[in-house]
Coordinates of C-alpha atoms and ligand atoms in Angstrom, one line a residue:
M1 CA -51.3 -101.7 -3.7
E2 CA -49.1 -99.1 -4.3
C3 CA -45.7 -98.7 -4.3
A4 CA -42.8 -96.4 -2.1
I5 CA -41.7 -95.5 -5.4
G6 CA -44.8 -94.7 -6.4
G7 CA -45.5 -98.3 -9.0
K8 CA -48.1 -100.3 -8.6
L9 CA -46.8 -103.9 -6.7
K10 CA -48.7 -107.4 -8.0
L11 CA -48.8 -109.5 -5.5
L12 CA -47.6 -112.9 -7.4
S13 CA -48.2 -115.1 -4.3
P14 CA -51.7 -115.5 -2.8
S15 CA -51.0 -114.8 1.1
I16 CA -49.8 -111.9 1.8
P17 CA -48.2 -112.2 6.0
S18 CA -49.6 -108.9 8.0
F19 CA -46.2 -107.9 8.6
L20 CA -44.6 -107.8 5.1
N21 CA -45.1 -103.8 4.0
S22 CA -43.4 -101.5 2.0
R23 CA -41.1 -101.1 3.5
R24 CA -39.5 -105.0 3.3
L25 CA -38.9 -104.4 0.1
P26 CA -35.4 -103.9 -2.1
W27 CA -36.5 -100.1 -4.0
D28 CA -32.9 -99.7 -3.7
Q29 CA -32.5 -102.0 -6.1
L30 CA -35.5 -101.5 -8.4
R31 CA -34.6 -97.8 -8.4
N32 CA -31.2 -99.0 -9.9
K33 CA -33.0 -100.9 -13.4
R34 CA -34.9 -99.4 -15.9
L35 CA -37.2 -101.7 -16.6
T36 CA -41.2 -101.2 -16.4
T37 CA -41.6 -104.0 -14.4
Y38 CA -39.6 -105.8 -12.3
K39 CA -39.8 -109.3 -10.9
F40 CA -38.5 -110.5 -7.3
Q41 CA -38.6 -112.5 -4.3
I42 CA -38.7 -111.4 -0.8
Q43 CA -37.2 -113.2 2.1
A44 CA -39.7 -112.6 5.4
Q45 CA -38.9 -113.3 8.4
N46 CA -36.3 -116.6 7.1
C47 CA -39.7 -118.5 6.9
F48 CA -41.4 -118.1 4.0
S49 CA -40.3 -116.3 0.2
L50 CA -42.7 -113.9 -1.8
E51 CA -42.9 -113.6 -5.6
V52 CA -43.9 -109.7 -6.2
E53 CA -43.6 -107.7 -9.5
V54 CA -43.5 -104.5 -9.3
E55 CA -44.1 -102.2 -12.3
K56 CA -41.9 -99.4 -12.8
G57 CA -42.9 -95.5 -12.8
G58 CA -46.3 -95.5 -12.3
N59 CA -47.8 -92.7 -11.1
L60 CA -44.1 -90.8 -11.3
G61 CA -44.7 -91.3 -15.5
N62 CA -41.6 -91.8 -17.3
F63 CA -38.2 -90.2 -16.5
N64 CA -36.3 -89.9 -19.3
G65 CA -39.3 -87.2 -20.8
E66 CA -39.2 -89.4 -24.0
S67 CA -42.9 -89.3 -24.6
L68 CA -43.3 -85.9 -23.7
V69 CA -44.2 -82.4 -26.5
W70 CA -41.1 -80.3 -24.4
P71 CA -42.8 -76.9 -24.5
S72 CA -41.8 -73.7 -26.2
P73 CA -41.6 -69.9 -25.2
S74 CA -43.1 -69.5 -28.7
D75 CA -45.8 -71.7 -28.5
E76 CA -49.3 -70.2 -29.1
I77 CA -50.7 -71.2 -26.0
P78 CA -48.0 -71.4 -23.4
F79 CA -47.6 -74.4 -21.2
W80 CA -49.2 -73.7 -18.1
N81 CA -52.4 -72.7 -20.1
K82 CA -52.7 -75.7 -21.2
E83 CA -55.9 -78.2 -20.4
F84 CA -54.7 -80.0 -17.0
P85 CA -55.7 -83.4 -16.2
C86 CA -59.1 -83.3 -13.1
W87 CA -57.6 -83.6 -9.9
D88 CA -59.9 -84.3 -7.5
V89 CA -58.1 -84.7 -4.1
S90 CA -60.5 -85.2 -1.8
S91 CA -60.5 -88.9 -3.1
D92 CA -57.2 -88.2 -2.4
I93 CA -57.1 -89.9 1.6
P94 CA -54.0 -89.5 3.7
V95 CA -54.9 -93.7 5.5
E96 CA -53.7 -92.9 9.7
V97 CA -55.5 -89.7 11.1
N98 CA -56.9 -90.6 14.1
K99 CA -60.9 -88.8 14.8
D100 CA -60.7 -86.2 17.9
A101 CA -62.6 -87.1 21.3
Q102 CA -65.0 -84.2 20.9
L103 CA -66.8 -83.6 17.0
L104 CA -67.6 -79.6 16.3
H105 CA -69.7 -78.2 13.2
I106 CA -67.3 -75.6 11.8
I107 CA -68.1 -72.6 10.1
H108 CA -65.0 -70.8 8.3
V109 CA -66.2 -66.9 6.7
T110 CA -63.4 -65.2 4.3
A111 CA -62.8 -63.4 1.5
E112 CA -61.2 -66.3 -0.1
M113 CA -60.3 -70.3 -0.6
A114 CA -58.3 -72.3 -3.2
P115 CA -57.7 -73.1 -5.7
I116 CA -61.9 -70.9 -6.6
A117 CA -60.9 -68.2 -4.7
K118 CA -57.0 -67.4 -3.8
V119 CA -54.8 -64.8 -4.0
G120 CA -52.5 -65.9 -1.8
G121 CA -51.5 -68.1 1.0
L122 CA -55.3 -67.3 3.0
G123 CA -57.7 -69.4 0.6
D124 CA -54.8 -71.8 1.0
V125 CA -55.1 -72.3 4.6
V126 CA -58.4 -72.1 5.0
T127 CA -58.7 -75.2 2.6
G128 CA -55.8 -77.1 4.0
L129 CA -57.1 -76.3 7.6
A130 CA -61.4 -76.9 7.0
R131 CA -59.8 -80.6 5.1
A132 CA -57.1 -81.2 7.7
C133 CA -60.3 -81.1 10.7
L134 CA -62.2 -82.7 8.0
L135 CA -60.3 -85.3 8.2
R136 CA -60.2 -85.7 12.2
G137 CA -64.0 -85.8 11.9
H138 CA -65.2 -82.5 12.2
T139 CA -67.9 -80.8 10.0
V140 CA -66.6 -78.3 8.6
D141 CA -67.9 -75.7 6.1
V142 CA -66.7 -72.5 4.0
M143 CA -68.8 -69.7 3.2
L144 CA -67.8 -66.7 0.2
P145 CA -68.3 -64.2 -1.8
F146 CA -70.2 -65.4 -4.3
Y147 CA -67.0 -63.5 -6.6
E148 CA -68.4 -62.8 -10.0
C149 CA -64.8 -64.3 -11.0
I150 CA -64.9 -67.8 -9.8
I151 CA -65.1 -70.1 -12.3
K152 CA -68.1 -72.7 -11.4
E153 CA -66.8 -75.9 -13.0
Q154 CA -64.1 -76.3 -10.1
I155 CA -67.6 -76.6 -7.9
S156 CA -69.1 -79.8 -8.1
D157 CA -72.6 -80.1 -7.0
L158 CA -73.5 -76.4 -7.4
T159 CA -77.1 -75.6 -5.8
L160 CA -78.8 -72.7 -4.9
I161 CA -79.8 -73.3 -1.5
T162 CA -81.5 -70.3 -0.3
S163 CA -83.2 -67.0 -1.7
Y164 CA -83.3 -64.7 1.7
N165 CA -82.3 -60.9 2.6
S166 CA -79.7 -59.1 4.1
Y167 CA -79.6 -56.5 5.2
H168 CA -77.4 -53.1 3.3
D169 CA -77.8 -49.1 4.3
G170 CA -81.4 -49.5 5.2
S171 CA -82.7 -52.0 2.6
W172 CA -82.4 -55.1 2.7
I173 CA -80.9 -56.5 -0.3
P174 CA -82.4 -59.9 -2.0
T175 CA -79.5 -63.2 -1.8
N176 CA -78.9 -66.1 -3.1
A177 CA -77.3 -68.9 -1.0
Y178 CA -75.5 -71.8 -3.1
R179 CA -74.1 -75.1 -2.2
G180 CA -71.3 -76.8 -3.6
V181 CA -67.7 -78.9 -3.2
V182 CA -64.6 -78.2 -3.8
S183 CA -61.7 -79.9 -2.8
G184 CA -63.6 -82.3 -1.0
V185 CA -65.2 -79.3 1.7
A186 CA -68.8 -78.0 1.6
I187 CA -68.8 -74.6 0.2
I188 CA -71.6 -71.8 0.5
L189 CA -71.1 -69.0 -1.2
I190 CA -73.0 -66.0 -0.9
Q191 CA -74.7 -63.8 -4.2
P192 CA -75.8 -60.4 -3.4
T193 CA -77.9 -59.5 -6.3
N194 CA -76.5 -55.9 -6.1
H195 CA -73.2 -54.8 -7.9
F196 CA -70.7 -56.3 -4.5
F197 CA -68.0 -59.1 -5.7
K198 CA -68.7 -58.4 -9.7
G199 CA -65.6 -57.9 -11.2
R200 CA -62.2 -59.8 -12.8
N201 CA -60.7 -60.6 -9.9
V202 CA -61.0 -61.6 -6.1
Y203 CA -60.0 -58.4 -5.1
G204 CA -60.3 -54.5 -6.7
G205 CA -63.3 -54.9 -8.5
S206 CA -65.2 -51.1 -9.4
Y207 CA -67.7 -51.5 -5.9
N208 CA -66.6 -50.3 -2.3
E209 CA -64.5 -53.6 -0.3
L210 CA -65.4 -52.3 3.2
E211 CA -68.6 -52.0 2.4
A212 CA -69.1 -55.1 0.0
Y213 CA -67.4 -56.9 3.3
L214 CA -69.2 -55.4 5.9
F215 CA -72.3 -56.9 3.9
F216 CA -71.0 -59.8 3.5
S217 CA -70.3 -60.5 7.4
R218 CA -74.5 -59.9 8.2
A219 CA -75.2 -62.1 5.4
C220 CA -73.6 -65.3 6.4
L221 CA -75.8 -64.9 10.1
E222 CA -78.5 -63.5 8.0
W223 CA -78.4 -67.5 6.2
M224 CA -77.4 -69.3 9.5
Q225 CA -80.1 -67.3 10.9
V226 CA -82.8 -68.4 8.3
T227 CA -82.0 -71.6 8.2
G228 CA -81.4 -72.4 11.3
T229 CA -77.4 -73.5 11.0
Q230 CA -76.0 -73.1 14.5
P231 CA -72.5 -74.3 14.3
D232 CA -70.0 -74.8 17.5
I233 CA -67.6 -72.6 15.9
I234 CA -66.9 -69.4 13.3
H235 CA -64.2 -69.6 12.5
V236 CA -63.7 -65.6 10.6
H237 CA -60.0 -64.6 9.2
E238 CA -58.5 -61.6 8.6
W239 CA -60.1 -58.1 8.3
Q240 CA -63.0 -58.8 5.8
T241 CA -64.6 -60.6 8.4
G242 CA -63.2 -58.9 10.9
A243 CA -67.3 -57.2 12.0
L244 CA -68.6 -61.0 11.7
P245 CA -68.1 -61.0 15.8
L246 CA -69.4 -57.6 16.9
L247 CA -72.9 -59.2 14.8
Y248 CA -72.3 -62.1 16.2
W249 CA -72.6 -60.3 19.8
D250 CA -74.6 -57.5 19.5
M251 CA -76.7 -58.3 17.7
Y252 CA -77.7 -62.5 16.0
H253 CA -77.6 -63.8 19.7
S254 CA -79.9 -61.7 21.2
L255 CA -81.9 -62.9 18.1
S256 CA -81.7 -67.3 17.2
L257 CA -78.2 -67.8 17.3
K258 CA -76.7 -69.1 20.9
K259 CA -74.3 -72.2 20.4
P260 CA -71.7 -70.3 17.7
R261 CA -68.1 -69.0 19.6
I262 CA -66.1 -67.4 17.6
V263 CA -62.9 -67.7 16.7
L264 CA -60.8 -65.3 14.5
T265 CA -57.2 -65.8 12.4
I266 CA -55.2 -63.1 11.7
H267 CA -53.1 -63.8 8.8
N268 CA -51.4 -60.6 8.7
M269 CA -51.9 -57.5 10.7
E270 CA -50.9 -55.2 7.8
H271 CA -54.0 -54.9 6.9
F272 CA -56.1 -53.9 9.7
G273 CA -59.8 -52.4 8.0
E274 CA -59.8 -48.8 8.3
C275 CA -63.7 -48.6 8.6
S276 CA -65.4 -44.5 9.5
K277 CA -68.5 -44.9 11.7
E278 CA -70.8 -44.4 9.0
Q279 CA -69.9 -46.9 7.2
L280 CA -70.0 -49.4 10.3
D281 CA -73.5 -48.0 11.2
K282 CA -74.6 -49.2 6.9
C283 CA -74.3 -53.3 8.1
G284 CA -77.0 -52.2 10.9
L285 CA -74.2 -51.5 13.7
E286 CA -74.0 -48.6 14.9
G287 CA -71.1 -47.0 14.0
S288 CA -70.2 -44.4 17.6
I289 CA -70.6 -47.4 20.4
Y290 CA -67.5 -48.6 18.5
A291 CA -65.7 -45.6 18.8
S292 CA -63.7 -46.2 22.5
I293 CA -59.9 -47.5 22.4
D294 CA -61.5 -50.6 24.5
K295 CA -63.4 -51.4 21.4
A296 CA -62.8 -50.6 17.4
V297 CA -61.3 -47.8 17.5
D298 CA -57.7 -47.1 15.9
D299 CA -56.2 -45.6 18.8
R300 CA -54.0 -44.0 16.7
T301 CA -57.1 -41.8 15.9
L302 CA -58.2 -41.5 19.3
G303 CA -59.8 -37.6 19.9
H304 CA -59.1 -36.7 16.1
N305 CA -62.3 -35.4 14.0
P306 CA -63.0 -38.2 11.9
E307 CA -61.8 -40.9 14.4
R308 CA -61.0 -44.5 12.5
L309 CA -62.4 -47.7 13.7
S310 CA -60.6 -50.9 13.0
L311 CA -62.6 -54.0 11.8
L312 CA -59.4 -56.5 12.4
K313 CA -59.9 -54.8 16.4
G314 CA -63.2 -55.2 16.5
G315 CA -62.7 -59.0 15.4
I316 CA -59.6 -59.0 18.4
V317 CA -61.9 -57.6 21.2
Y318 CA -65.2 -59.5 20.7
S319 CA -64.0 -63.0 19.3
N320 CA -63.6 -66.1 21.9
A321 CA -59.7 -67.0 21.0
V322 CA -58.2 -65.1 18.2
V323 CA -54.9 -66.9 16.6
T324 CA -52.2 -65.8 14.1
V325 CA -50.4 -68.3 12.2
S326 CA -46.5 -68.5 13.8
P327 CA -45.5 -67.7 17.7
S328 CA -43.1 -66.3 15.9
Y329 CA -45.7 -63.5 14.7
L330 CA -47.3 -64.1 18.1
K331 CA -43.9 -62.5 19.8
E332 CA -43.6 -59.5 17.2
T333 CA -47.4 -58.5 16.9
L334 CA -46.9 -58.4 20.9
C335 CA -44.1 -56.8 21.0
S336 CA -44.9 -53.5 17.3
G337 CA -47.3 -52.3 16.1
W338 CA -50.8 -50.3 17.2
L339 CA -52.8 -52.5 17.3
S340 CA -50.1 -55.0 20.5
S341 CA -52.2 -53.0 23.2
A342 CA -55.4 -54.5 21.8
L343 CA -53.6 -57.7 21.8
I344 CA -52.1 -57.9 25.1
K345 CA -55.4 -56.3 26.4
H346 CA -56.7 -59.6 25.8
R347 CA -53.5 -61.7 25.6
D348 CA -55.2 -64.4 27.1
K349 CA -57.4 -65.8 24.0
Y350 CA -54.4 -65.1 21.9
I351 CA -52.4 -68.4 20.5
G352 CA -50.2 -68.1 18.3
I353 CA -50.1 -71.3 16.2
L354 CA -48.0 -72.5 12.5
N355 CA -49.9 -72.6 9.3
G356 CA -49.0 -75.9 7.2
I357 CA -49.6 -76.1 3.9
D358 CA -52.0 -79.5 3.0
N359 CA -49.1 -82.1 1.5
T360 CA -52.1 -83.5 -0.7
I361 CA -52.5 -80.4 -3.0
W362 CA -49.0 -79.7 -2.3
N363 CA -48.2 -83.5 -3.6
P364 CA -44.6 -84.0 -5.8
A365 CA -45.9 -87.3 -7.2
S366 CA -49.1 -86.8 -7.2
D367 CA -49.5 -82.6 -9.2
V368 CA -51.4 -83.4 -12.1
F369 CA -49.5 -79.6 -13.5
L370 CA -45.6 -81.8 -13.3
P371 CA -44.6 -82.7 -16.5
A372 CA -43.0 -85.6 -14.7
K373 CA -43.5 -86.6 -10.5
F374 CA -41.4 -87.3 -8.2
H375 CA -40.5 -87.2 -3.7
A376 CA -38.1 -87.3 -1.6
Q377 CA -36.5 -91.1 -2.6
N378 CA -36.9 -90.6 -5.9
F379 CA -36.3 -87.0 -7.6
E380 CA -35.3 -88.0 -11.4
G381 CA -38.9 -86.9 -12.4
K382 CA -37.6 -83.4 -11.0
K383 CA -34.4 -83.0 -13.2
L384 CA -37.5 -83.3 -16.1
C385 CA -39.8 -80.6 -14.3
K386 CA -36.4 -78.3 -13.9
Y387 CA -35.5 -79.4 -17.7
Y388 CA -39.5 -79.0 -18.7
V389 CA -40.0 -75.2 -17.5
Q390 CA -36.4 -74.0 -18.4
K391 CA -37.3 -75.4 -22.5
G392 CA -40.2 -74.2 -21.6
L393 CA -39.1 -70.1 -21.0
G394 CA -36.8 -70.5 -23.1
L395 CA -33.2 -70.5 -20.7
P396 CA -30.5 -72.7 -21.7
T397 CA -30.3 -76.7 -21.2
G398 CA -28.5 -79.4 -21.5
A399 CA -28.7 -80.7 -24.6
H400 CA -30.6 -83.9 -22.6
V401 CA -32.5 -84.1 -19.8
T402 CA -30.3 -86.0 -18.0
D403 CA -27.0 -83.4 -19.4
M404 CA -25.2 -82.1 -16.4
T405 CA -26.3 -78.9 -16.9
H406 CA -29.5 -78.9 -14.7
K407 CA -26.7 -78.3 -12.5
V408 CA -26.7 -74.4 -13.0
P409 CA -29.3 -73.2 -9.3
L410 CA -32.4 -72.1 -10.6
V411 CA -33.6 -69.7 -8.2
V412 CA -37.6 -69.4 -7.5
C413 CA -39.4 -67.0 -6.5
I414 CA -43.0 -66.8 -6.4
T415 CA -44.8 -64.0 -4.7
R416 CA -47.4 -61.3 -4.2
L417 CA -45.3 -58.1 -5.2
V418 CA -45.9 -55.9 -2.2
A419 CA -43.4 -54.1 -0.2
Q420 CA -43.2 -56.7 2.8
K421 CA -42.4 -59.7 0.5
G422 CA -39.4 -57.8 0.4
L423 CA -39.5 -55.9 -3.6
H424 CA -35.4 -54.3 -3.2
L425 CA -34.1 -58.0 -2.3
I426 CA -35.1 -59.2 -5.0
V427 CA -34.2 -57.1 -7.2
H428 CA -30.7 -56.9 -5.7
A429 CA -31.2 -61.2 -5.9
I430 CA -32.1 -61.3 -10.2
K431 CA -28.8 -58.9 -9.5
R432 CA -26.9 -61.2 -8.2
V433 CA -28.1 -64.0 -9.8
E434 CA -27.1 -63.5 -12.7
E435 CA -23.7 -62.5 -11.9
L436 CA -22.7 -65.5 -10.4
G437 CA -24.2 -67.7 -12.9
G438 CA -27.3 -69.0 -11.9
Q439 CA -30.9 -69.4 -13.9
M440 CA -33.7 -67.4 -11.6
I441 CA -37.3 -67.1 -12.2
V442 CA -40.4 -64.8 -10.2
L443 CA -44.2 -65.2 -10.8
G444 CA -45.1 -62.6 -9.4
K445 CA -48.4 -60.3 -9.5
A446 CA -48.4 -56.2 -8.3
P447 CA -51.5 -55.3 -6.6
D448 CA -49.9 -51.7 -7.0
A449 CA -49.1 -49.7 -10.7
K450 CA -45.7 -48.1 -10.4
V451 CA -44.1 -51.6 -8.2
E452 CA -45.9 -52.9 -11.4
R453 CA -44.9 -50.6 -13.8
E454 CA -41.2 -51.1 -11.7
F455 CA -41.4 -54.8 -12.7
E456 CA -43.3 -54.6 -15.9
G457 CA -39.0 -53.0 -17.0
L458 CA -37.5 -55.2 -15.2
A459 CA -38.9 -57.9 -17.0
N460 CA -38.2 -56.1 -20.2
S461 CA -34.7 -56.2 -20.2
Y462 CA -34.2 -59.2 -18.0
N463 CA -36.5 -61.3 -20.4
Q464 CA -34.1 -60.8 -23.5
G465 CA -31.4 -62.3 -22.3
C466 CA -30.6 -65.8 -20.7
S467 CA -30.7 -66.4 -17.2
I468 CA -33.3 -64.8 -15.5
R469 CA -37.3 -64.3 -16.5
I470 CA -39.7 -62.2 -14.7
L471 CA -43.5 -62.8 -15.2
L472 CA -45.9 -61.1 -14.0
I473 CA -49.3 -63.2 -13.4
Y474 CA -51.0 -65.0 -11.6
S475 CA -50.7 -68.7 -12.2
E476 CA -51.5 -71.6 -10.3
E477 CA -50.8 -74.0 -12.6
L478 CA -47.2 -72.4 -13.4
S479 CA -46.7 -72.1 -9.3
H480 CA -46.5 -75.6 -9.1
M481 CA -44.8 -76.7 -12.0
L482 CA -41.5 -73.6 -10.4
Y483 CA -41.6 -75.5 -6.3
A484 CA -40.5 -78.7 -8.6
A485 CA -38.6 -77.7 -10.7
A486 CA -36.3 -75.0 -8.2
D487 CA -33.6 -75.5 -6.8
M488 CA -33.9 -72.7 -4.5
V489 CA -37.3 -71.0 -3.8
L490 CA -36.3 -67.2 -2.0
V491 CA -38.4 -65.7 0.1
P492 CA -37.4 -62.2 1.6
S493 CA -39.7 -61.1 3.2
M494 CA -39.2 -57.6 5.7
Y495 CA -41.2 -59.2 7.4
E496 CA -44.1 -62.6 7.5
P497 CA -46.6 -63.5 9.4
C498 CA -46.2 -67.3 8.1
G499 CA -44.9 -68.2 4.1
L500 CA -45.9 -71.8 3.1
S501 CA -43.7 -70.4 -0.1
Q502 CA -40.8 -72.2 1.8
M503 CA -42.8 -74.8 2.7
I504 CA -43.7 -75.6 -1.0
G505 CA -40.7 -75.1 -1.8
M506 CA -39.1 -78.3 0.9
R507 CA -42.4 -80.7 -0.2
Y508 CA -41.3 -79.5 -3.5
G509 CA -37.3 -80.9 -2.4
A510 CA -36.2 -76.7 -3.1
V511 CA -34.3 -75.5 -0.3
P512 CA -35.5 -72.3 0.6
V513 CA -33.5 -69.5 1.4
V514 CA -35.8 -66.8 4.0
R515 CA -34.6 -63.6 5.7
K516 CA -35.1 -64.7 9.1
T517 CA -38.7 -62.6 10.4
G518 CA -42.0 -64.0 11.9
G519 CA -42.8 -67.3 10.5
L520 CA -39.9 -68.1 8.2
A521 CA -37.6 -68.2 11.3
D522 CA -40.4 -71.0 12.7
T523 CA -39.8 -72.9 9.2
V524 CA -36.8 -72.5 8.3
F525 CA -33.4 -73.6 9.7
D526 CA -30.1 -72.5 8.4
M527 CA -27.6 -76.0 7.7
D528 CA -24.7 -73.8 9.2
D529 CA -26.0 -73.7 12.1
Q530 CA -23.4 -76.3 14.5
P531 CA -25.4 -76.5 17.3
N532 CA -28.8 -77.1 15.5
H533 CA -26.9 -79.0 12.7
E534 CA -29.5 -81.9 12.6
M535 CA -32.7 -79.1 12.1
G536 CA -30.8 -77.5 9.1
N537 CA -33.5 -77.5 6.4
G538 CA -32.3 -74.1 4.3
T539 CA -30.7 -70.8 4.7
R540 CA -32.0 -67.8 6.5
Ligands
ADP601 P1 -49.1 -64.8 0.9 O1 -50.0 -65.0 1.8 O2 -48.3 -63.1 2.3 O3 -49.1 -63.6 -0.1 P2 -47.5 -67.0 1.3 O4 -46.3 -67.3 1.1 O5 -48.1 -67.1 2.8 O6 -47.7 -65.7 1.0 O7 -49.0 -67.1 0.3 C1 -48.4 -67.6 -0.6 C2 -49.2 -67.6 -1.7 O8 -49.6 -67.4 -2.6 C3 -48.6 -69.4 -2.6 O9 -49.3 -70.8 -2.9 C4 -47.5 -69.2 -3.5 O10 -47.5 -70.1 -4.1 C5 -49.4 -68.1 -4.2 N1 -48.7 -67.1 -4.8 C6 -48.3 -66.2 -5.1 N2 -48.0 -65.7 -6.2 C7 -48.5 -65.9 -7.0 C8 -48.5 -66.1 -7.8 N3 -48.4 -65.5 -9.0 N4 -49.3 -67.1 -9.4 C9 -49.3 -67.9 -8.4 N5 -49.4 -68.6 -6.8 C10 -48.7 -67.9 -6.0

């Protein structure tokens, strides 16, 4: 039996009364003991007593860090790049999940999926949503491009299942579909034999991205057609798959795909898939047919020469339901931005559903990347994580993990370094934290060369000092460790459709400090907001 502080319960008495559960145990007494095993008696409703032995520690690891090898900035292999134990989240099944009455077959079609092809929150949400629907009894597949950068070892049971041809620009491209499993979710990877999706990163390869995703959108439908796969729902995400609803209703629905209905989730309306009519022609649709206000034209270019199309707008018009990722972002997008008129017109099928995080994947009590585990009832491991990260990055610590210097607050900011994320506020925070004697770590990657240079300049000067570290890399492992080490997670976005960073921060015991916008306004409530004091969980 697993116990609430993460150790194992061994019942020394053979009979277990059905009403006994772990909440009845004297956890507070237990927490304060520095014992590896602890025996005590449980009095149950005065009718009998039971002797229980608890192995303290268990999942939570050691609390004083005695057996840990402390990292240092001079380590040849940085502490976040070392080998971590395999982690099969699919074996970690939450207990009380009710099955839905109507069970559906859902196929997600997406450019990202965590952890194999993750750039930001889209990847997290696709995996988390797929896993949540699986637990509720649905059949779920995720289709994504077989990017060259995907690490095959992260996929179980990878098998070639279909070789077929899919159309692009007047030719039929030989294409392979592979099946595999990631985090317990069945995936189908689409691999064209041309140059699409080659390169070291998910985005930014030396191929035309828009044309590659047009190809991918059609190749997913073509695969369903050749294999006779008819899901109930095809769930597309973002502009990259915005052409799929057009292809479905104007091409494949009149072939053999009859059953599916299309859901589009918009994770960020800033990227709308600008596309010329000629580019749309390349996937076999007639681009000029879509150049009208009620279809896919970018309203701002109507009557211009040339007019432009938007795959996202096309997706909004042609999908059966359109979802965005928070109620506040729904309101914001109905009130401003050029897509608002299309969204108002399709208001009856447009809904805002707040994103969540996957509590199994993001779980400080079982996270394999953490040097020590912890949870809401026992924070000892969090102190150790902070000490570990401070040591590894050369930030001052106390002489020992139990020293009070851990009281120096540590702020972390884990983000794509793009204008949306409030770059000037991040820079301002770096300065203020240093002035106020705190510590701050920024983990971010800048897709834009100018922003990258700016942050490299900041990193070169601040990283010499003793309170700020700026790391311009993408590292899933380090991100987990930083959330665990943090006292505060900073999310100063100018706009934020939902944001996951603040939720992950809260899950790992850090206080979110955010700008009140979009999904941040829906998830973070000010501690100082007196009338709603009981909702307070951060500051905004
Ligand atoms: P967005 O989707 O706009 O990037 P979110 O807050 O919704 O923002 O999600 C960001 C996700 O990407 C989080 O899981 C965050 O931890 C992760 N992330 C962002 N930058 C990095 C990075 N440099 N290294 C590792 N993870 C990152």
